[in-house]
PDB file of C-alpha atoms and ligand atoms in Angstrom:
ATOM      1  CA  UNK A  25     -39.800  40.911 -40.918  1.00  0.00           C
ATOM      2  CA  UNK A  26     -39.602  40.580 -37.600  1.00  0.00           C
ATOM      3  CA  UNK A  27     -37.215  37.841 -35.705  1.00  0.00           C
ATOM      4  CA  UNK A  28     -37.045  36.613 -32.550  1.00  0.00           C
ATOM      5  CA  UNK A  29     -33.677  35.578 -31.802  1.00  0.00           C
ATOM      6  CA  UNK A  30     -32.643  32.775 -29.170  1.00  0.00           C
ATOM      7  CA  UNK A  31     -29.892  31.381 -28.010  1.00  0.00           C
ATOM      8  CA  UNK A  32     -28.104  28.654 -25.382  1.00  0.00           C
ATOM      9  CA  UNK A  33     -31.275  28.084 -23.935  1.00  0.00           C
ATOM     10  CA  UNK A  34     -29.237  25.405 -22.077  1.00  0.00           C
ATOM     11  CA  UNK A  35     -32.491  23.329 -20.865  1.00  0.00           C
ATOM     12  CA  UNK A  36     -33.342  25.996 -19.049  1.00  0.00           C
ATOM     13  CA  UNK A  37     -37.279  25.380 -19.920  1.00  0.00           C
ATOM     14  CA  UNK A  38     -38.144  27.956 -16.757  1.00  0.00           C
ATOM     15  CA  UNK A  39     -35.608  30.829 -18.716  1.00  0.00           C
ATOM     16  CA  UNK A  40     -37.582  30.147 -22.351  1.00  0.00           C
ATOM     17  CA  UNK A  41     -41.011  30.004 -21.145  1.00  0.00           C
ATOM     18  CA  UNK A  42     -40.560  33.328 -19.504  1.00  0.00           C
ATOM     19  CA  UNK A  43     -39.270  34.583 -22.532  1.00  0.00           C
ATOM     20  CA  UNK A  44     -41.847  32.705 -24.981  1.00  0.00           C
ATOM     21  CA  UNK A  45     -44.430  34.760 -22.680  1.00  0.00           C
ATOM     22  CA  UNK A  46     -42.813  37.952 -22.668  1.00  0.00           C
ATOM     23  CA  UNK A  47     -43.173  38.024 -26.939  1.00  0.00           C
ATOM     24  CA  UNK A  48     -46.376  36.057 -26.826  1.00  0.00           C
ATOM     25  CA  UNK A  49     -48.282  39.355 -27.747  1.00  0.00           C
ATOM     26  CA  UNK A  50     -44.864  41.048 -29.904  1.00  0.00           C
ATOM     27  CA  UNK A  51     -45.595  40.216 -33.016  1.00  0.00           C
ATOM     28  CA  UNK A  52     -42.505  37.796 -34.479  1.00  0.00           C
ATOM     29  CA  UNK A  53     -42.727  36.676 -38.182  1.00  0.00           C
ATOM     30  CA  UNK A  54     -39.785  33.978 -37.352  1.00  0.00           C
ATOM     31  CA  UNK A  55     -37.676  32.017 -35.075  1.00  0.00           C
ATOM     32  CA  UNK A  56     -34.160  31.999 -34.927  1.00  0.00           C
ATOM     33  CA  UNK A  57     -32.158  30.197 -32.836  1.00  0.00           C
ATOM     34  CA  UNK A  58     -28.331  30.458 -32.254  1.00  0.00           C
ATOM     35  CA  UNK A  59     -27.584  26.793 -31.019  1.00  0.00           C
ATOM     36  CA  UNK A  60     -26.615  25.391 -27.511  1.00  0.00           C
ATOM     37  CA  UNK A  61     -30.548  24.316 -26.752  1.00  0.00           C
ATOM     38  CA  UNK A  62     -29.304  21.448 -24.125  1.00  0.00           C
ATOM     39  CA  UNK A  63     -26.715  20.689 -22.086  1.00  0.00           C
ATOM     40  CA  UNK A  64     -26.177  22.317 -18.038  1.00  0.00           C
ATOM     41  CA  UNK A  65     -30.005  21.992 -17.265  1.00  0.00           C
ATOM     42  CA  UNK A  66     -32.448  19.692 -15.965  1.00  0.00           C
ATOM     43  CA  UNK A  67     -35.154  19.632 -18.993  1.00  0.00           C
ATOM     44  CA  UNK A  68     -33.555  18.929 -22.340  1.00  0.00           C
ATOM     45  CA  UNK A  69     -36.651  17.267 -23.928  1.00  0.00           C
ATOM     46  CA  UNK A  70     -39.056  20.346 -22.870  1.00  0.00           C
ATOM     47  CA  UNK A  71     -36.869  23.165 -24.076  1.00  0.00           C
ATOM     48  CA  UNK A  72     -36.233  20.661 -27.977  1.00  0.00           C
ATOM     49  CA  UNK A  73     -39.989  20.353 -27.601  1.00  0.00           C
ATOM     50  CA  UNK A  74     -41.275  23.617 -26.939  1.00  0.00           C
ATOM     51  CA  UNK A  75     -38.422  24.847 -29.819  1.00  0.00           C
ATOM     52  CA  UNK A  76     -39.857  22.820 -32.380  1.00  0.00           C
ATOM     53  CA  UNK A  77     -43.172  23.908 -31.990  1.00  0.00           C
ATOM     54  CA  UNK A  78     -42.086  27.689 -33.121  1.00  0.00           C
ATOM     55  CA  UNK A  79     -42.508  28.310 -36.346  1.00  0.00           C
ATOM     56  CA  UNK A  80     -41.508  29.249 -38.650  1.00  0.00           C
ATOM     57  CA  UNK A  81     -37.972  28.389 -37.630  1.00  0.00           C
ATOM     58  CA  UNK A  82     -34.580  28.313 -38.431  1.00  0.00           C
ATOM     59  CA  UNK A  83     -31.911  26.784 -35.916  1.00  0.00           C
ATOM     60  CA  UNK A  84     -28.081  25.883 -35.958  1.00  0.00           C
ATOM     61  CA  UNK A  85     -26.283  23.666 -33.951  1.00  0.00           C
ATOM     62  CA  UNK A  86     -24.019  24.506 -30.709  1.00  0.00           C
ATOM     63  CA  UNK A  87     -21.155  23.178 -29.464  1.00  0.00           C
ATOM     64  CA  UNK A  88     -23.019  21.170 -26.199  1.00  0.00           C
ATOM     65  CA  UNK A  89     -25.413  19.715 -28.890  1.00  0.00           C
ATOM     66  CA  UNK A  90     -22.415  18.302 -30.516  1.00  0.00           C
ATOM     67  CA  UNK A  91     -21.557  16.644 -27.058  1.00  0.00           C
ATOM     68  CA  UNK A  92     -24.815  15.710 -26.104  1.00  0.00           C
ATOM     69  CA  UNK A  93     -25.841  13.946 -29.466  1.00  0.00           C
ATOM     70  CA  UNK A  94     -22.447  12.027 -29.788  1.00  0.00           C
ATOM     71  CA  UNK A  95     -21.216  13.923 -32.312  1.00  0.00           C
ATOM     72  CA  UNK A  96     -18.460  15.440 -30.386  1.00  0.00           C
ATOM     73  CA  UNK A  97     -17.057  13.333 -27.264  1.00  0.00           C
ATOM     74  CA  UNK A  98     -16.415  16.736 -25.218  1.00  0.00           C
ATOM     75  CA  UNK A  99     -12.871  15.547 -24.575  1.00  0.00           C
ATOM     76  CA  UNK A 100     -12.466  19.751 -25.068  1.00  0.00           C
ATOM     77  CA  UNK A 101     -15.048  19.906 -22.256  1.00  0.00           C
ATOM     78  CA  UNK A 102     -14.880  20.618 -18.031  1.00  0.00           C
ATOM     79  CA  UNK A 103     -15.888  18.022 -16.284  1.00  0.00           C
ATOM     80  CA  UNK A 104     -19.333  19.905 -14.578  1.00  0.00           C
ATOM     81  CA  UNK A 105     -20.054  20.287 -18.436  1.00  0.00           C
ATOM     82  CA  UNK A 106     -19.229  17.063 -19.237  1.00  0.00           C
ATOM     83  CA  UNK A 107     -20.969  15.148 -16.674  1.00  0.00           C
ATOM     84  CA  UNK A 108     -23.884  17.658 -17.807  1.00  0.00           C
ATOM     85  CA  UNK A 109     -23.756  16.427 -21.385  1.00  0.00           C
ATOM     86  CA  UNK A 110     -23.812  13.170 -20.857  1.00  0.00           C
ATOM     87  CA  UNK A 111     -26.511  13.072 -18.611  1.00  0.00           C
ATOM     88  CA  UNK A 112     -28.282  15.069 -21.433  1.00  0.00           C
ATOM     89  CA  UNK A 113     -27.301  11.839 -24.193  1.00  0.00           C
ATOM     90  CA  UNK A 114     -28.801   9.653 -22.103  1.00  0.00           C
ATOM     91  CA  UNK A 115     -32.027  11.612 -21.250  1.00  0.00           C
ATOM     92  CA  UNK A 116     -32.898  12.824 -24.460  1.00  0.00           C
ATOM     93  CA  UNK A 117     -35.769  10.867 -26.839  1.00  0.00           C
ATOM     94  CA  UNK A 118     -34.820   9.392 -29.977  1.00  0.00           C
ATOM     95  CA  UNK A 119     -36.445  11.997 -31.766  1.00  0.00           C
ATOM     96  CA  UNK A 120     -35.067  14.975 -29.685  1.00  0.00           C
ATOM     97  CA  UNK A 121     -31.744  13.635 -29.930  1.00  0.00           C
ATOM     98  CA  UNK A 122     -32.352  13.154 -33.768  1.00  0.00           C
ATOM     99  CA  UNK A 123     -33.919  16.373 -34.532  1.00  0.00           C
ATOM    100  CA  UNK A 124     -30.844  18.554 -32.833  1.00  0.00           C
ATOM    101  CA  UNK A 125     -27.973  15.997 -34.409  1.00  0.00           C
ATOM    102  CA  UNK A 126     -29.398  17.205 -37.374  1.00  0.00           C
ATOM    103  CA  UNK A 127     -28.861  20.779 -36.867  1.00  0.00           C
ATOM    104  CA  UNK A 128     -26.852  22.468 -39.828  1.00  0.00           C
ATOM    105  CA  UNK A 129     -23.344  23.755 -38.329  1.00  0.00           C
ATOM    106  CA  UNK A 130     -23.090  27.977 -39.073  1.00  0.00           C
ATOM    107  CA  UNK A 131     -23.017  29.945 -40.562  1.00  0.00           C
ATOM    108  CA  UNK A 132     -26.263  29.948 -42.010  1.00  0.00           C
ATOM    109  CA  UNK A 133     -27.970  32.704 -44.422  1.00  0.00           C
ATOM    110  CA  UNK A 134     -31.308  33.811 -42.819  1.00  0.00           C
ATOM    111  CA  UNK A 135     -33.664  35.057 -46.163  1.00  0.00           C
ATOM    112  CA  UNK A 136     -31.072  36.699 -47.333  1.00  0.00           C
ATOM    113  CA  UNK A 137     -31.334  39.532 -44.449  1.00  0.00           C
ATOM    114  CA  UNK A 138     -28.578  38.371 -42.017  1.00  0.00           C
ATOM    115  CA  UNK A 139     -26.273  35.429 -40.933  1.00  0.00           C
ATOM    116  CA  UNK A 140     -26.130  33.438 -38.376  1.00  0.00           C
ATOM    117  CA  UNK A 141     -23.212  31.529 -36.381  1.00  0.00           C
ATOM    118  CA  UNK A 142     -22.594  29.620 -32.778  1.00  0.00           C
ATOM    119  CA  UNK A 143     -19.368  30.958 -32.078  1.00  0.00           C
ATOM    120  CA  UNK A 144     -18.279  32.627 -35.115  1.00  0.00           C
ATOM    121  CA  UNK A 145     -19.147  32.565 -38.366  1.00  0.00           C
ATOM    122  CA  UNK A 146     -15.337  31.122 -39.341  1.00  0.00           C
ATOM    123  CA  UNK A 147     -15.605  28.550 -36.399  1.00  0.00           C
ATOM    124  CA  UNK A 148     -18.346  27.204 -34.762  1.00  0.00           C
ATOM    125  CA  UNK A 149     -16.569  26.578 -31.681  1.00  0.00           C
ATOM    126  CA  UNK A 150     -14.704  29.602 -31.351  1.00  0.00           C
ATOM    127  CA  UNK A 151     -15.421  32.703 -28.559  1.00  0.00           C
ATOM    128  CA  UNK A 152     -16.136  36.506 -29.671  1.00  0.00           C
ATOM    129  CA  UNK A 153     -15.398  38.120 -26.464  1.00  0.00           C
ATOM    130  CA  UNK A 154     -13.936  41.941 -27.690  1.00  0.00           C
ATOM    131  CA  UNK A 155     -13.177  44.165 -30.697  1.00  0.00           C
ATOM    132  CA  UNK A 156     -10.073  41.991 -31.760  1.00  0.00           C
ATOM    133  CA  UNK A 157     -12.005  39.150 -32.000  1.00  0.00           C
ATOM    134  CA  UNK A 158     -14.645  40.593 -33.819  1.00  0.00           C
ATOM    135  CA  UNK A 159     -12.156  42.475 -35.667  1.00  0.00           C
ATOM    136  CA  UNK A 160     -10.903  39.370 -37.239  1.00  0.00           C
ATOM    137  CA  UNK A 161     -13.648  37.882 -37.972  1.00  0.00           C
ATOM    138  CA  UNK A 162     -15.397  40.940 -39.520  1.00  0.00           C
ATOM    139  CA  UNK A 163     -11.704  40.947 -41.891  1.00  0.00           C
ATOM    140  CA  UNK A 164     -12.497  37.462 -42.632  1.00  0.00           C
ATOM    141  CA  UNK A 165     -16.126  37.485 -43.467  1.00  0.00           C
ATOM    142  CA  UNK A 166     -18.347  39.599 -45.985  1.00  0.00           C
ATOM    143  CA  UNK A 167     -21.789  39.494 -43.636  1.00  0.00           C
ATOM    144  CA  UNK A 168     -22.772  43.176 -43.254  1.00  0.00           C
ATOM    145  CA  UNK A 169     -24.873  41.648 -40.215  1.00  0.00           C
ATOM    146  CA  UNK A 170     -24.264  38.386 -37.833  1.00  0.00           C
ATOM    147  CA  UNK A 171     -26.221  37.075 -34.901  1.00  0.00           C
ATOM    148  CA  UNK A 172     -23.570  34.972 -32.753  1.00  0.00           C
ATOM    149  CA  UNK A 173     -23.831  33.235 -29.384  1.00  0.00           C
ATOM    150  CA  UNK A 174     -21.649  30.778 -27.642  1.00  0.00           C
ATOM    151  CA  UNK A 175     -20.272  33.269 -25.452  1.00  0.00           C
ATOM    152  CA  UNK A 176     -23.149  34.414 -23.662  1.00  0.00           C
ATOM    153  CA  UNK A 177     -23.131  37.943 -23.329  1.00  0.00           C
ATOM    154  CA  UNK A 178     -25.429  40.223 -24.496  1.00  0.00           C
ATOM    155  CA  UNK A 179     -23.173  42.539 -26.651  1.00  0.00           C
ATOM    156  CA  UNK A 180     -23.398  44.591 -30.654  1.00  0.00           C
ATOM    157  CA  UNK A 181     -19.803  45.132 -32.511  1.00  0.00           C
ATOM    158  CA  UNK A 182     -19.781  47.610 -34.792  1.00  0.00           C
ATOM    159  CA  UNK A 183     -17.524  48.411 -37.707  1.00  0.00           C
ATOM    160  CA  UNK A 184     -17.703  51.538 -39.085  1.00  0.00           C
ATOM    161  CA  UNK A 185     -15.041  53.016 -42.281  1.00  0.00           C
ATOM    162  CA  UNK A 186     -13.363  54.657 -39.255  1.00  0.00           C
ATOM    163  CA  UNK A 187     -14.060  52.462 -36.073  1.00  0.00           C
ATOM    164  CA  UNK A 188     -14.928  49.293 -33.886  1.00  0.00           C
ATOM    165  CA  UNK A 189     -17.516  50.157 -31.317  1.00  0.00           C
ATOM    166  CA  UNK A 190     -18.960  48.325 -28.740  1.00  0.00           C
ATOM    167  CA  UNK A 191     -22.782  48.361 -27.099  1.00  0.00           C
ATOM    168  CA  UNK A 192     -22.920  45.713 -24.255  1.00  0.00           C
ATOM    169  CA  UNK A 193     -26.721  45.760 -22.568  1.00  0.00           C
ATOM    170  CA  UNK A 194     -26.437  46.016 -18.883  1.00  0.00           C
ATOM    171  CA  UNK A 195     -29.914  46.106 -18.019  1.00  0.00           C
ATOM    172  CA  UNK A 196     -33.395  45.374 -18.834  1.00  0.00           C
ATOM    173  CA  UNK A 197     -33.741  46.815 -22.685  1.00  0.00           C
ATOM    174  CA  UNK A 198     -30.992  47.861 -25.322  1.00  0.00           C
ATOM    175  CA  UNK A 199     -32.699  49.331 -28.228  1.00  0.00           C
ATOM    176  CA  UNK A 200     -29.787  49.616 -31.183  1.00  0.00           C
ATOM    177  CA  UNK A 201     -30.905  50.984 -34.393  1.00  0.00           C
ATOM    178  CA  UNK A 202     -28.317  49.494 -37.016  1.00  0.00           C
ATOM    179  CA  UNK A 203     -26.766  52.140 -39.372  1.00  0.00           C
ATOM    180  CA  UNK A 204     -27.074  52.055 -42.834  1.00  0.00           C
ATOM    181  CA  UNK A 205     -22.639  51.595 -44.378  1.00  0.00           C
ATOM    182  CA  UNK A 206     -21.816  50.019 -40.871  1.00  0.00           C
ATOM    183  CA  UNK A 207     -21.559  46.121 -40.335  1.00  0.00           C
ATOM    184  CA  UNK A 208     -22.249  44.194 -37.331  1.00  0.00           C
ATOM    185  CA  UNK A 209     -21.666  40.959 -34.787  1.00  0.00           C
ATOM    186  CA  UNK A 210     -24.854  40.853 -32.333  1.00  0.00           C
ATOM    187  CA  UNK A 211     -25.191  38.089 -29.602  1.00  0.00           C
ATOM    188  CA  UNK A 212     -28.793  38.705 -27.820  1.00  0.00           C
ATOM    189  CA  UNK A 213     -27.181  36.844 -24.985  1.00  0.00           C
ATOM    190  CA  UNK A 214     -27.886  33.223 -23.254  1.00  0.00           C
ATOM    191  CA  UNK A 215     -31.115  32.560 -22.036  1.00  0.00           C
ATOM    192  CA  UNK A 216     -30.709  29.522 -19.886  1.00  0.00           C
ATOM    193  CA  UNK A 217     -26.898  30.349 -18.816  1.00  0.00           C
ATOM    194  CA  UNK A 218     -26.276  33.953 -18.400  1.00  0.00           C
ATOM    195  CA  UNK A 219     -22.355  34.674 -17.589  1.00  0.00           C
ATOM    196  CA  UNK A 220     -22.358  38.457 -17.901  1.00  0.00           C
ATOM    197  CA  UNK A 221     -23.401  39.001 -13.865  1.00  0.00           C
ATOM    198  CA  UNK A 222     -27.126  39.669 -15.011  1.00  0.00           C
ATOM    199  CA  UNK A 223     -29.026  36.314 -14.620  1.00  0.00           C
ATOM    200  CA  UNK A 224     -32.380  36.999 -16.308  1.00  0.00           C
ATOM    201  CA  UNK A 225     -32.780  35.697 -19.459  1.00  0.00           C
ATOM    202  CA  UNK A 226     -31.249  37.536 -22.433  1.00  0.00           C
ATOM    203  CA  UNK A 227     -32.779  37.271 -25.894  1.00  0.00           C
ATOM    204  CA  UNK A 228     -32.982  39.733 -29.150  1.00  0.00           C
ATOM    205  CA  UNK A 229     -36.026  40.888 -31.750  1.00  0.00           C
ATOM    206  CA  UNK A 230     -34.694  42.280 -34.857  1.00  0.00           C
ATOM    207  CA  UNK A 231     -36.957  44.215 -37.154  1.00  0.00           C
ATOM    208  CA  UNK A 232     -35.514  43.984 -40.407  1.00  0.00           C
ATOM    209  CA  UNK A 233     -37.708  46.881 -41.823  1.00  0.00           C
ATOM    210  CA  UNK A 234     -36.980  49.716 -38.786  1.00  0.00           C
ATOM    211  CA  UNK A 235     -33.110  47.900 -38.852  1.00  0.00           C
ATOM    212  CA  UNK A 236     -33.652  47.824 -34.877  1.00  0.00           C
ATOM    213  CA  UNK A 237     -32.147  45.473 -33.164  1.00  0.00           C
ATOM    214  CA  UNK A 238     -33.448  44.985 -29.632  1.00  0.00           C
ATOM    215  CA  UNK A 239     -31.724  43.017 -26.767  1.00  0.00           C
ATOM    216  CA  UNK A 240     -34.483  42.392 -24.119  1.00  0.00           C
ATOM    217  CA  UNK A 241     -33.115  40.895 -20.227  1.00  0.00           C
ATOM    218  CA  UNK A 242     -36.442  39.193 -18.604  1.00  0.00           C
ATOM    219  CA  UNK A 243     -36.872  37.319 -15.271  1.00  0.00           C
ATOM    220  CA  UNK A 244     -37.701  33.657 -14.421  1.00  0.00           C
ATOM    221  CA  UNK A 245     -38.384  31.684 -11.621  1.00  0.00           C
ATOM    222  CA  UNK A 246     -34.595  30.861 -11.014  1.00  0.00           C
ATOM    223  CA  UNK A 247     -35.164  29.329  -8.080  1.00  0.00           C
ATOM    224  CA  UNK A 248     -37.667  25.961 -10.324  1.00  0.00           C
ATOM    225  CA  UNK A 249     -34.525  25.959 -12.253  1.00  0.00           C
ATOM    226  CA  UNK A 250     -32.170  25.396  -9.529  1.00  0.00           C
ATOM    227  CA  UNK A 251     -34.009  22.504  -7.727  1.00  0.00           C
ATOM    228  CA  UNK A 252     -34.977  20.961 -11.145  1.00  0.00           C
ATOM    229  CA  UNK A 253     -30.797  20.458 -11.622  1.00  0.00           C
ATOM    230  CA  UNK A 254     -30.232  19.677  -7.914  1.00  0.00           C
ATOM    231  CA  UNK A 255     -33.168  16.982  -8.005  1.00  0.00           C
ATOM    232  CA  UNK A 256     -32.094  15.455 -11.774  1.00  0.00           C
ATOM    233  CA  UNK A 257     -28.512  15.215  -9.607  1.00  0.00           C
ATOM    234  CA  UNK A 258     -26.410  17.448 -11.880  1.00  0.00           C
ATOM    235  CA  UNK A 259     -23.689  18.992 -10.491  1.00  0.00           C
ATOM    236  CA  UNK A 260     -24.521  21.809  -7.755  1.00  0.00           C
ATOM    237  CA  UNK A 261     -22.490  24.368  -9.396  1.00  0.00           C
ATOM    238  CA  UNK A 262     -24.806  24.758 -12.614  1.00  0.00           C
ATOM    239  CA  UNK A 263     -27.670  25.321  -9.904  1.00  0.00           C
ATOM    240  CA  UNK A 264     -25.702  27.858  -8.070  1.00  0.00           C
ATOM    241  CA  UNK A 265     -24.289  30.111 -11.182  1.00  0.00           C
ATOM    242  CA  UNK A 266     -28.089  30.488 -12.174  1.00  0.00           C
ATOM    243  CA  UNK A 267     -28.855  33.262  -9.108  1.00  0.00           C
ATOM    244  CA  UNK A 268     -25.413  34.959  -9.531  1.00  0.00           C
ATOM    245  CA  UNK A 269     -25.370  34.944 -13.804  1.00  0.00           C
ATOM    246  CA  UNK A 270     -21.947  33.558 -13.973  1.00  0.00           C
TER     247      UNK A 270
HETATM  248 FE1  FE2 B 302     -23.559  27.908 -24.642  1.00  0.00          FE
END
């Protein structure tokens, strides 16, 4: 099988139609997508509509979907993401907004292969930045393999008997082959809000048969995104992080 793995799209409907494009002749058996769909950008109902059309699919909830469905208030929240996420609540259609409030929470068993989280798989909510984070929740968990986002950067941990290693993806293509007796946390990146200093859009195919995971960086017109956000009157900032990927 052969997955194509998404996630915080962040209404960024300029970011996921370049990517949508760039796998439209890949060959991708299923969807899989990592949660944080809305929330920062200008076009929540296009990005929930165009993700609903992929199929087959299986998606989990994020912590702005919380926010911007009401089931969170975002009292944890800044106030640019705030202000973001409730301009989100109020934009969405009753059966966007119902469709992602009904998003299962992670982790989440993908046919058996793999699981998948937000954050972590202990706590939806929770940030895998390095090896001690991933550490713990590797000593906490039994998945030999989990996809992860939340934190949006592109990154593989892996535990070996001996070691924690890490393979961030600076540029265009990683290509990680997964090792047979070795576990593994993978985030394929954000693809509506990169923060890692790269700001095209960062998304994963895994190949469960070859055990190749590969983290693909592809480039959007940025620029559509930014007015889009200035012209909905969001706040400038989530226009302006956009060119710089931070
Ligand atoms: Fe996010």
């Amino acid at each position: 099988m052969r997955y194509l793995i998404l996630s915080d799209i962040h209404s960024n409907k300029q970011a996921l139609g370049a990517v949508l494009a760039a796998v439209r002749r890949k060959r991708w058996d299923k969807a899989v997508v990592l949660g944080d769909l809305v929330g920062y950008g200008a076009n929540p109902n296009q990005v929930v509509d165009a993700t609903r059309r992929l199929k087959p699919l299986v998606a989990i909830r994020g912590n702005h979907d919380k926010v911007c469905t009401g089931i969170e208030n975002g009292e944890l929240f800044n106030r640019v993401a705030l202000e973001a996420a409730m301009w989100t609540r109020r934009k969405l259609t009753p059966s966007n907004l119902r469709w992602l409030r009904d998003l299962p929470q992670g982790p989440v068993v993908v046919d058996g292969a793999f699981a998948i989280a937000h954050g972590t798989p202990i706590d939806e909510d929770a940030y895998i930045f390095g090896e001690i984070e991933a550490l713990n929740i590797f000593r906490q968990t039994d998945f030999p393999l989990c996809f992860f986002g939340h934190s949006h950067f592109p990154v593989i941990f892996g535990l070996s008997p001996e070691a924690i290693t890490t393979a961030l993806a600076l540029e265009s293509t990683l290509r990680f082959r997964l090792e047979e007796g070795c576990r593994y946390l993978v985030n394929p990146g954000s693809i509506g809000q990169p923060r890692d200093g790269n700001p095209r859009a960062s998304f994963a195919l895994y190949d469960s048969r070859t055990r190749v995971v590969t983290i693909q960086r592809v480039v959007y017109p940025i620029k559509a995104a930014q007015s889009r956000i200035i012209r909905a009157g969001l706040p400038r900032l989530l226009a302006d992080r956009l060119a710089i990927g931070r």
